[in-house]
Tab-separated table of C-alpha atoms and ligand atoms in Angstrom:
chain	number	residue	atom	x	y	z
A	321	UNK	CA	-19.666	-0.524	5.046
A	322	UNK	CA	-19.341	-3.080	7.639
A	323	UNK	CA	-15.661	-2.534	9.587
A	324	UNK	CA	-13.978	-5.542	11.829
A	325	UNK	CA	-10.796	-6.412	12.649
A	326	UNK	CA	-9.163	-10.230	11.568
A	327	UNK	CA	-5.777	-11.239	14.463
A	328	UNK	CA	-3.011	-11.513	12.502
A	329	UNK	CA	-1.394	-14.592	13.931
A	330	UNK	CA	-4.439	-16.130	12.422
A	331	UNK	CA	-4.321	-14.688	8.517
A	332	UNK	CA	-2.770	-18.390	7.404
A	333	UNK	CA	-6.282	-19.640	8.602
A	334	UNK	CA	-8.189	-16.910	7.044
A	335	UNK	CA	-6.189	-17.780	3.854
A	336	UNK	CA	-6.707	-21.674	4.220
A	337	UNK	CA	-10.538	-20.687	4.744
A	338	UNK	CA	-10.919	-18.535	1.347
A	339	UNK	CA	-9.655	-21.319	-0.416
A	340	UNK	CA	-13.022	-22.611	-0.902
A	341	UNK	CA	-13.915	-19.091	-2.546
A	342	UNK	CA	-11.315	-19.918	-5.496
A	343	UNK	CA	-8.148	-20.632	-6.201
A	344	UNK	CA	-6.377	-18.429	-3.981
A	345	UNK	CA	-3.573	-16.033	-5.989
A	346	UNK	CA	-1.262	-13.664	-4.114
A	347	UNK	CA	2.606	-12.182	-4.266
A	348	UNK	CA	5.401	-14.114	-4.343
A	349	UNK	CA	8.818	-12.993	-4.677
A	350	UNK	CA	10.574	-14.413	-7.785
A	351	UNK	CA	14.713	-13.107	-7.834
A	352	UNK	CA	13.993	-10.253	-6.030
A	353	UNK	CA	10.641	-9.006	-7.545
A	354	UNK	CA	7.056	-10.328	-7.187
A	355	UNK	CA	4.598	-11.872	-8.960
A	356	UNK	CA	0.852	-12.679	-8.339
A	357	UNK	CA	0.878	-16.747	-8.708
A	358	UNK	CA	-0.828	-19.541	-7.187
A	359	UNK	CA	-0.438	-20.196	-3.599
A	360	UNK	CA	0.915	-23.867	-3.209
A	361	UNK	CA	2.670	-22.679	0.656
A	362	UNK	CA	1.400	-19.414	2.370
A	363	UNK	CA	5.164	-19.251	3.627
A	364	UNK	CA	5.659	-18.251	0.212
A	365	UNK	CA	3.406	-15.471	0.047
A	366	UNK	CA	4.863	-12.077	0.445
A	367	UNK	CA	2.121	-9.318	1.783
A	368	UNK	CA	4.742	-6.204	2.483
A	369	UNK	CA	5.488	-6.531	-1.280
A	370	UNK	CA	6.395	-3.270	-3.035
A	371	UNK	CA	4.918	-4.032	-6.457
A	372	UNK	CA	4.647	-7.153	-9.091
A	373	UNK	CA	6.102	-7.375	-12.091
A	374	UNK	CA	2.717	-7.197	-14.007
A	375	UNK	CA	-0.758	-5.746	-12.124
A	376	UNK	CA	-3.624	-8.060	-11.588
A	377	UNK	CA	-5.263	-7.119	-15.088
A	378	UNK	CA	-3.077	-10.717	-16.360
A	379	UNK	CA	-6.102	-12.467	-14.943
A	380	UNK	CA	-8.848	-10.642	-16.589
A	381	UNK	CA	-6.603	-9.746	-19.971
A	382	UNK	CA	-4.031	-12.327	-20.351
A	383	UNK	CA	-1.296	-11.377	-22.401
A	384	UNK	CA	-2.752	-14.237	-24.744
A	385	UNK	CA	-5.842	-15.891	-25.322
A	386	UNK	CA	-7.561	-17.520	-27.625
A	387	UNK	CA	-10.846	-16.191	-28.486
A	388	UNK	CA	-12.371	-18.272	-30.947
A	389	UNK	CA	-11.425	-21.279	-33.237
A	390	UNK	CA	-12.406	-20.927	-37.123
A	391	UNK	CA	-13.390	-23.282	-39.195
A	392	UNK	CA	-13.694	-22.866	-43.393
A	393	UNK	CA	-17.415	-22.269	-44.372
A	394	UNK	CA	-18.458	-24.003	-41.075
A	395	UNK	CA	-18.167	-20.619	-39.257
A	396	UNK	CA	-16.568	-19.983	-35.755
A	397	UNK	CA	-17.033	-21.694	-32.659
A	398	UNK	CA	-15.930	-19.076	-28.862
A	399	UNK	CA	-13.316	-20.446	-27.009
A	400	UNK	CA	-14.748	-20.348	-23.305
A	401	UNK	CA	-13.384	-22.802	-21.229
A	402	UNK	CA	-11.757	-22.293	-17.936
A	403	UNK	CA	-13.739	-18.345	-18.112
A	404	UNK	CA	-15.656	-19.919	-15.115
A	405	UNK	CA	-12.506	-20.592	-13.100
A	406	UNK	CA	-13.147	-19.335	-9.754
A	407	UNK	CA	-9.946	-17.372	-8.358
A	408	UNK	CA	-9.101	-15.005	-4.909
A	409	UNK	CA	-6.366	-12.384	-5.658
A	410	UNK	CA	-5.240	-12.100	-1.993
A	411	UNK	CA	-3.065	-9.073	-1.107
A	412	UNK	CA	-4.013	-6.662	-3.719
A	413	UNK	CA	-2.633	-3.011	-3.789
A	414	UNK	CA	-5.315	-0.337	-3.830
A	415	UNK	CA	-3.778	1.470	-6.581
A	416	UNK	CA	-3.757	-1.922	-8.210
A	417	UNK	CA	-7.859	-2.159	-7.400
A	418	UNK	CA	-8.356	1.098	-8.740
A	419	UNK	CA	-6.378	0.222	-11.945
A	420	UNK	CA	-9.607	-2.527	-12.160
A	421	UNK	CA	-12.172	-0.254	-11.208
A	422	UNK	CA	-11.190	1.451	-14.398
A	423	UNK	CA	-10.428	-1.103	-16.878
A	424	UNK	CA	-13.950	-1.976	-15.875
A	425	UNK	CA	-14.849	1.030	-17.225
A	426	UNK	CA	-13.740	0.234	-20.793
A	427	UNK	CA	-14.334	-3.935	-20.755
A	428	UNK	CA	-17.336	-3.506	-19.271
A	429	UNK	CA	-19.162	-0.314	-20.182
A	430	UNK	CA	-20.597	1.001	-23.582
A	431	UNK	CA	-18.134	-2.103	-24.896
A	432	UNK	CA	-18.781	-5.324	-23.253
A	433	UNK	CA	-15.908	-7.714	-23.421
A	434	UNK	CA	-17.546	-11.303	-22.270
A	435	UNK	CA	-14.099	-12.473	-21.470
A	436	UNK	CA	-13.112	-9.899	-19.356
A	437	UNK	CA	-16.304	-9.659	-17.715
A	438	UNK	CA	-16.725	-13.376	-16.841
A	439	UNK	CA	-13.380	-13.511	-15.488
A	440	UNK	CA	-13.781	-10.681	-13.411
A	441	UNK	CA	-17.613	-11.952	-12.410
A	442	UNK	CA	-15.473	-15.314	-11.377
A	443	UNK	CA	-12.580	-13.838	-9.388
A	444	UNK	CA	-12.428	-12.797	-5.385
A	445	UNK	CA	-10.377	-9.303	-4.675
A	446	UNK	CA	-8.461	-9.293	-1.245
A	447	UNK	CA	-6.927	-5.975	-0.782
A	448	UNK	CA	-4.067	-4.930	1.302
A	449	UNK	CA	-2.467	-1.687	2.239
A	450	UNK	CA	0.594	-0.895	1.071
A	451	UNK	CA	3.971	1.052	2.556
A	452	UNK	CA	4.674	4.118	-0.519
A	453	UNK	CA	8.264	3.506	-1.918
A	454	UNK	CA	10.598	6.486	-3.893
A	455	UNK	CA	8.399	5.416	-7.140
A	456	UNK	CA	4.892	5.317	-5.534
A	457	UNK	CA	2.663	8.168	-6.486
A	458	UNK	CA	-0.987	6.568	-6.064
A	459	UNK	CA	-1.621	9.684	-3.573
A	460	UNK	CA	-1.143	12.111	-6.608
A	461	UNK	CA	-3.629	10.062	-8.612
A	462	UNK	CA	-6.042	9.661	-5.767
A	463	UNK	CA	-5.363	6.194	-5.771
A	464	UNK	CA	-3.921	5.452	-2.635
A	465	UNK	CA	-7.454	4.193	-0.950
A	466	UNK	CA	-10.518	2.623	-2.809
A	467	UNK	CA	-14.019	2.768	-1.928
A	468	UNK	CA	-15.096	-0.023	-4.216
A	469	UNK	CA	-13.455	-2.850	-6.367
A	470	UNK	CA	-12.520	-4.921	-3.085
A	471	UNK	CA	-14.286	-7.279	-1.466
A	472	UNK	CA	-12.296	-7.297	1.508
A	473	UNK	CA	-9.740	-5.305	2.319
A	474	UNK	CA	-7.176	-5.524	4.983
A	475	UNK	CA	-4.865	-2.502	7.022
A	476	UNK	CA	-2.566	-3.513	9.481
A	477	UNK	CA	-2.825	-2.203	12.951
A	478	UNK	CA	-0.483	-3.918	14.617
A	479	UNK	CA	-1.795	-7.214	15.748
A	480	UNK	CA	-4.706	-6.959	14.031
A	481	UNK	CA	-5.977	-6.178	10.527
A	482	UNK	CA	-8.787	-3.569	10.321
A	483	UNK	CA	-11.177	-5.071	7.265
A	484	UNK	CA	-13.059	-3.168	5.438
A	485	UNK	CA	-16.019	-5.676	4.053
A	486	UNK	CA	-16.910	-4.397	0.473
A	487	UNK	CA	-19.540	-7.095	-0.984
A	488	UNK	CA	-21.802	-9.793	-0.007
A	489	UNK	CA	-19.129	-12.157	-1.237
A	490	UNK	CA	-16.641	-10.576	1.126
A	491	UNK	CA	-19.553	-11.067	3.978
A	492	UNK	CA	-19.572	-14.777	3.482
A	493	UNK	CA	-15.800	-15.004	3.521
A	494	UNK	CA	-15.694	-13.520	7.285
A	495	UNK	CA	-19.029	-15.543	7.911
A	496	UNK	CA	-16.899	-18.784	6.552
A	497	UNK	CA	-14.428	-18.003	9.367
A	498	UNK	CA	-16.613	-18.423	12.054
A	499	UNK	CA	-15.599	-16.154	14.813
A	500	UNK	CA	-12.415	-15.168	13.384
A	501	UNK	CA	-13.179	-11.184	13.051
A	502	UNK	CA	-14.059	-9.133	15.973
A	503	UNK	CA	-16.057	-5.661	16.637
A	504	UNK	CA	-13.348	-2.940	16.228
A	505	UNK	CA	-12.449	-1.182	19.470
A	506	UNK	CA	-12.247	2.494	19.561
A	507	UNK	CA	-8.352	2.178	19.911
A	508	UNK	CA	-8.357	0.370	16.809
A	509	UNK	CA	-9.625	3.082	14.814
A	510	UNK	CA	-7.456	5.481	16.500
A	511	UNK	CA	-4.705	3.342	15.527
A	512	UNK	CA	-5.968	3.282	11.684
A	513	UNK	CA	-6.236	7.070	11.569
A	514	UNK	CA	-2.564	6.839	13.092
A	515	UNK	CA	-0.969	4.658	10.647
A	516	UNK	CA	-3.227	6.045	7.542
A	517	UNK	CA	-1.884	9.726	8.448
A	518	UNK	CA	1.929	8.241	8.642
A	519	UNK	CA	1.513	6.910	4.923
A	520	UNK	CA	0.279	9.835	4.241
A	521	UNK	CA	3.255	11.615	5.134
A	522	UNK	CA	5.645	8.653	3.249
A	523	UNK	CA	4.923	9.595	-0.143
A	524	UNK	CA	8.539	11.230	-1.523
A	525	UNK	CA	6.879	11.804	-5.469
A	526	UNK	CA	4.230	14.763	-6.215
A	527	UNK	CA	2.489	15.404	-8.960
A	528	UNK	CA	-0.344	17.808	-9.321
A	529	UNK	CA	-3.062	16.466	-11.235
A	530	UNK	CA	-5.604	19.890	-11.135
A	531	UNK	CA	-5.902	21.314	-14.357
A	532	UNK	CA	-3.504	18.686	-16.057
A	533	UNK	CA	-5.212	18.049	-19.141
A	534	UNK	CA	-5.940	21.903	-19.898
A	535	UNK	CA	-1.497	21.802	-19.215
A	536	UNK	CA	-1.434	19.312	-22.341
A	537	UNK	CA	-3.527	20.989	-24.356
A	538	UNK	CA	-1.510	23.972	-23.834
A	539	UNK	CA	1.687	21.645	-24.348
A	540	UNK	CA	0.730	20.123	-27.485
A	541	UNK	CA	3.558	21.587	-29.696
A	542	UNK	CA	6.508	21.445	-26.482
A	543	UNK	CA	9.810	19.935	-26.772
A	544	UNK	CA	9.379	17.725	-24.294
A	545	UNK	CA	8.127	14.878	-26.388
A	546	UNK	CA	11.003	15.232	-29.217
A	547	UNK	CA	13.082	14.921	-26.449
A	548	UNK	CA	11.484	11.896	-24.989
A	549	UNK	CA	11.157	10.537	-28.102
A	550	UNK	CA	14.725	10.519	-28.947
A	551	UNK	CA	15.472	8.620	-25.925
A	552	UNK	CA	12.162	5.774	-26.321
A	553	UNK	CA	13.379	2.519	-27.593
A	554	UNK	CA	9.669	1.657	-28.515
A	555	UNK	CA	10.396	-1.364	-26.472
A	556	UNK	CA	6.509	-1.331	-25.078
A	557	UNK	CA	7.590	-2.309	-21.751
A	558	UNK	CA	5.809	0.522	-20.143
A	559	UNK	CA	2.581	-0.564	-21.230
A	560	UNK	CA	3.087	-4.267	-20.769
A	561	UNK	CA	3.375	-3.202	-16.705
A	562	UNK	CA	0.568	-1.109	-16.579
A	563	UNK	CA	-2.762	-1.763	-14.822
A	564	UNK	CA	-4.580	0.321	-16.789
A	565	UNK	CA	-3.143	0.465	-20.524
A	566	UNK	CA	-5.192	-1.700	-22.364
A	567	UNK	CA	-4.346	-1.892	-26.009
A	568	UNK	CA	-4.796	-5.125	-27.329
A	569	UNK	CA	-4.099	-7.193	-31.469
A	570	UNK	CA	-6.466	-9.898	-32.974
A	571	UNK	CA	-5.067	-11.869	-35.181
A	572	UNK	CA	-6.064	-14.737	-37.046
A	573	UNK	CA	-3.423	-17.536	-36.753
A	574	UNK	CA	-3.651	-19.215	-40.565
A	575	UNK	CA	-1.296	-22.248	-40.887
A	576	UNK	CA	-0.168	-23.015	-44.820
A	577	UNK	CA	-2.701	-25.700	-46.577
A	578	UNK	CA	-5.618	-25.254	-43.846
A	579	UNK	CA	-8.944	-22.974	-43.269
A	580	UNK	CA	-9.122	-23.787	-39.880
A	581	UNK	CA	-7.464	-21.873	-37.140
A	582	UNK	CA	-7.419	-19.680	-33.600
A	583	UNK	CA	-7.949	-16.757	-33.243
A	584	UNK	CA	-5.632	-14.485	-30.877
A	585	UNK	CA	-6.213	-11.485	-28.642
A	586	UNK	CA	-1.996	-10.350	-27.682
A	587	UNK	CA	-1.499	-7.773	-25.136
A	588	UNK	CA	-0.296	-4.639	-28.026
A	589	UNK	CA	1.290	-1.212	-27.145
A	590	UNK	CA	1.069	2.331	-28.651
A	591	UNK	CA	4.673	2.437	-28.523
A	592	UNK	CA	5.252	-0.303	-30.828
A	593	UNK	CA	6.074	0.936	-34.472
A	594	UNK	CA	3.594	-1.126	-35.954
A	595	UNK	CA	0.866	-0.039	-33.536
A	596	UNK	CA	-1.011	2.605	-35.821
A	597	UNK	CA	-0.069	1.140	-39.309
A	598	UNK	CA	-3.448	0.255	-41.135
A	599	UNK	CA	-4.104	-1.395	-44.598
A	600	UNK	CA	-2.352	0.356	-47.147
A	601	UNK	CA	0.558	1.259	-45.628
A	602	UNK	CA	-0.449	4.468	-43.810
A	603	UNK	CA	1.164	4.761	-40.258
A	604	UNK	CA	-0.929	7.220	-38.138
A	605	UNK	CA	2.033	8.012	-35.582
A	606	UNK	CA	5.170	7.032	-37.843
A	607	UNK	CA	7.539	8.363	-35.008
A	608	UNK	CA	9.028	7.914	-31.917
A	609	UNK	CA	7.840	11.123	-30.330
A	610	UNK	CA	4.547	10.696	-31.782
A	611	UNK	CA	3.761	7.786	-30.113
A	612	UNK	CA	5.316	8.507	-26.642
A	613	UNK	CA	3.448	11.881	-26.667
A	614	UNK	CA	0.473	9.519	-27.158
A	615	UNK	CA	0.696	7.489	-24.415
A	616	UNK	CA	1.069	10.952	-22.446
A	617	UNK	CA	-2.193	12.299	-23.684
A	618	UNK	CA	-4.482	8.992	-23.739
A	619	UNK	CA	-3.745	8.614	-20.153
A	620	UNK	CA	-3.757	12.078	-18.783
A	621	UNK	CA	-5.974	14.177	-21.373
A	622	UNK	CA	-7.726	11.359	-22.774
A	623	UNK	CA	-9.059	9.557	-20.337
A	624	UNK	CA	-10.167	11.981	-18.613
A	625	UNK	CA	-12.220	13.527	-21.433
A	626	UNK	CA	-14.132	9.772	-21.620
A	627	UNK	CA	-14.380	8.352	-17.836
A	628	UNK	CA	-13.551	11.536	-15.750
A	629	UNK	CA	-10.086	10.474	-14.341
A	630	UNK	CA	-6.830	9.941	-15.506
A	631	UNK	CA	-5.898	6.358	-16.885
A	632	UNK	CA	-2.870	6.366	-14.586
A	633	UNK	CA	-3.019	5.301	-10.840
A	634	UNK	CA	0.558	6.056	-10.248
A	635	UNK	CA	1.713	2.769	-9.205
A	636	UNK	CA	5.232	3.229	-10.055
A	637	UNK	CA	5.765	0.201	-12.341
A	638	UNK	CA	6.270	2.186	-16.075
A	639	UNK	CA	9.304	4.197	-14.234
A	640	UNK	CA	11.024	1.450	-12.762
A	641	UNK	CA	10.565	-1.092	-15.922
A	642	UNK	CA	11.611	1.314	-18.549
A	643	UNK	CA	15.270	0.529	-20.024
A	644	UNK	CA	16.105	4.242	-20.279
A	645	UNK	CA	14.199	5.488	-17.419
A	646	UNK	CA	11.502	7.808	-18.610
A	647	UNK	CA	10.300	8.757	-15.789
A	648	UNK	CA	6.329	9.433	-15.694
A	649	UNK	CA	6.512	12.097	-12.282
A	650	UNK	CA	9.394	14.096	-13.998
A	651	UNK	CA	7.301	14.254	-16.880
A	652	UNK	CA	4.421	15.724	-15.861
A	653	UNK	CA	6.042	17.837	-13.218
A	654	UNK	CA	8.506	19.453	-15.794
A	655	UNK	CA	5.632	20.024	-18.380
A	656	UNK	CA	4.055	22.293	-15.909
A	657	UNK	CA	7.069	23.995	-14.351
A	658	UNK	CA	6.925	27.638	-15.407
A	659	UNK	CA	10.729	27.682	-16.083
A	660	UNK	CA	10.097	25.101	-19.387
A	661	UNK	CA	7.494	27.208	-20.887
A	662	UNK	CA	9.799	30.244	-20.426
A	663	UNK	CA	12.529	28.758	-22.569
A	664	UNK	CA	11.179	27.856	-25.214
B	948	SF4	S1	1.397	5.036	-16.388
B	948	SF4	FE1	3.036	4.099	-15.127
B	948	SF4	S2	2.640	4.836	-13.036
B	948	SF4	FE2	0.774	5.220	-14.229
B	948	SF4	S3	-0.511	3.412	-13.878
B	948	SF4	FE3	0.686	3.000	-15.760
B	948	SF4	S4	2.540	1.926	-15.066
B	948	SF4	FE4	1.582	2.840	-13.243
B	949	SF4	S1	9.525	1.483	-21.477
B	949	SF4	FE1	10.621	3.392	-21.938
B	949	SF4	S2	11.822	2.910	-23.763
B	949	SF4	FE2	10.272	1.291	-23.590
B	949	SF4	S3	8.540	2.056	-24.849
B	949	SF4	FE3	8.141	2.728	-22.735
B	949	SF4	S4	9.007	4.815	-22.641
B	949	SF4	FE4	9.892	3.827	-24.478
């Protein structure tokens, strides 16, 4: 992987530069949070962010879309416009780029999703690193540094930002600069190791991930997720904030007196009530606790059963956006304390 280093007193130009790339996206704060938007002053954009409201995945899975218009016996006709819109997500967590890597893994494996994938095929990934706060726990999930998913991605050094340059497409960006980047010095990867060893050491949340899903096997029947479920308003906000929770309705929207219509992919959750209830009435997970435990075991049983990792890349957003703060970390770290299996 080619390594250089970009000034940072000139990061506006880079920015100005990618713009023919795509639309350039990045965070913006918004009332004391931040949101990925478009970039209409790069005095706006805030790179020391903590996290955004919602992860990247609103690009590639908007919370609605329109996936087709019907039409009576005339068939259907794919709704594809604007799937071609070229975008650059600039300043993009790498907990946030792993939470891609593996939605890629679902959209665009053994089920290929043509909207997802053209979107992603169409959009630019900037990464940036990131300063852990008290609800951070990428480093648990091995998500605190990505090898893939970027094509460039920047760690500050001090005056400088040492680039990692992940794709051909992240080649021609530098190459659009002209001599913008330099040739790292040896100092500068001195100072990397420096600063990458401090983060290191930031993290305040731990959570052992070895041997977790053999934990929830074992935990199947454990109070935990009556309790949890007590407390779960089934308000979904958990999964609307998640980069890698996925769950998705179709619906056909049928207005009174016509055959013609849209249809609707909607962001859905497994918390919702309605989430498991099929024709006929029959609700697979009827309850509260049934459907938090769930969540619990797609992401950190499940998952890793199908893809090899856990769906969860511990970015902190589920804890702080849930209205009576379940709390992911203490979760998971009192399911495997010894002193809750001994009470029971
Ligand atoms: S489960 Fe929570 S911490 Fe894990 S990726 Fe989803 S929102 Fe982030
Ligand atoms: S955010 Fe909290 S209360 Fe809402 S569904 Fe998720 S766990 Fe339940």
């Amino acid at each position: 992987m080619k390594i250089l280093k970009l000034p940072k007193n000139k990061l506006d130009f880079f920015a100005s530069v990618v713009q023919q790339f795509g639309e350039v996206h990045a965070p913006v704060e918004q009332n004391g949070q931040f949101a990925f938007q478009p970039v209409r002053r790069w005095s706006e954009v805030r790179l020391d962010y903590n996290r955004t409201i919602l992860p990247p995945k609103k690009y590639f899975l908007p919370p609605r879309e329109t996936l087709l218009q019907y039409a009576g016996d005339a068939g259907y006709v794919p709704v594809m416009e604007g799937l071609d819109k070229k975008i650059v997500l600039f300043g993009v967590h790498a907990c946030d780029v792993y939470g891609l890597n593996l939605l890629d893994l679902v959209f665009a494996g053994a089920y290929r999703d043509p909207y997802y994938q053209a979107r992603r095929r169409n959009a630019a990934i900037i990464g940036i690193e990131c300063t852990p706060d008290e609800h951070c726990f990428c480093r648990s999930m091995r998500a605190d540094f990505v090898e893939q998913g970027f094509d460039l991605f920047l760690f500050d050094i001090g005056d400088y930002y040492f680039t990692l340059v992940g794709t051909a497409l992240g080649d021609d960006m530098v190459l659009a600069t002209g001599p913008l980047f330099e040739p790292v010095s040896h100092q500068d990867v001195e100072e990397y190791k420096r600063r990458s060893a401090r983060k290191r050491e930031a993290f305040r949340l731990h959570v052992e991930i070895r041997d977790l899903p053999e934990i929830f096997e074992m935990e199947y029947s454990s109070d935990i997720w009556q309790g949890l479920g007590e407390r779960c308003l089934s308000c979904g906000s958990c999964s609307m904030v998640c980069p890698t929770c996925y769950c998705y309705e179709v619906a056909d929207e049928v207005q009174l007196g016509s055959r013609e219509g849209p249809r609707a992919r909607t962001w859905d959750s497994c918390l919702f009530a309605t989430h498991a209830l099929v024709a006929g009435g029959e609700n697979f997970r009827k309850t509260r606790p049934s459907r938090v435990k769930f969540r619990f075991y797609h992401k950190q049983r499940g998952f890793v059963a199908e893809y090899g990792r856990p769906g969860c890349v511990g970015c902190g957003r589920c804890i702080v956006a849930c209205p009576v703060k379940i709390d992911v970390v203490e979760v998971l770290n009192q399911l495997r304390s010894v002193q809750n299996v001994a009470s029971r």
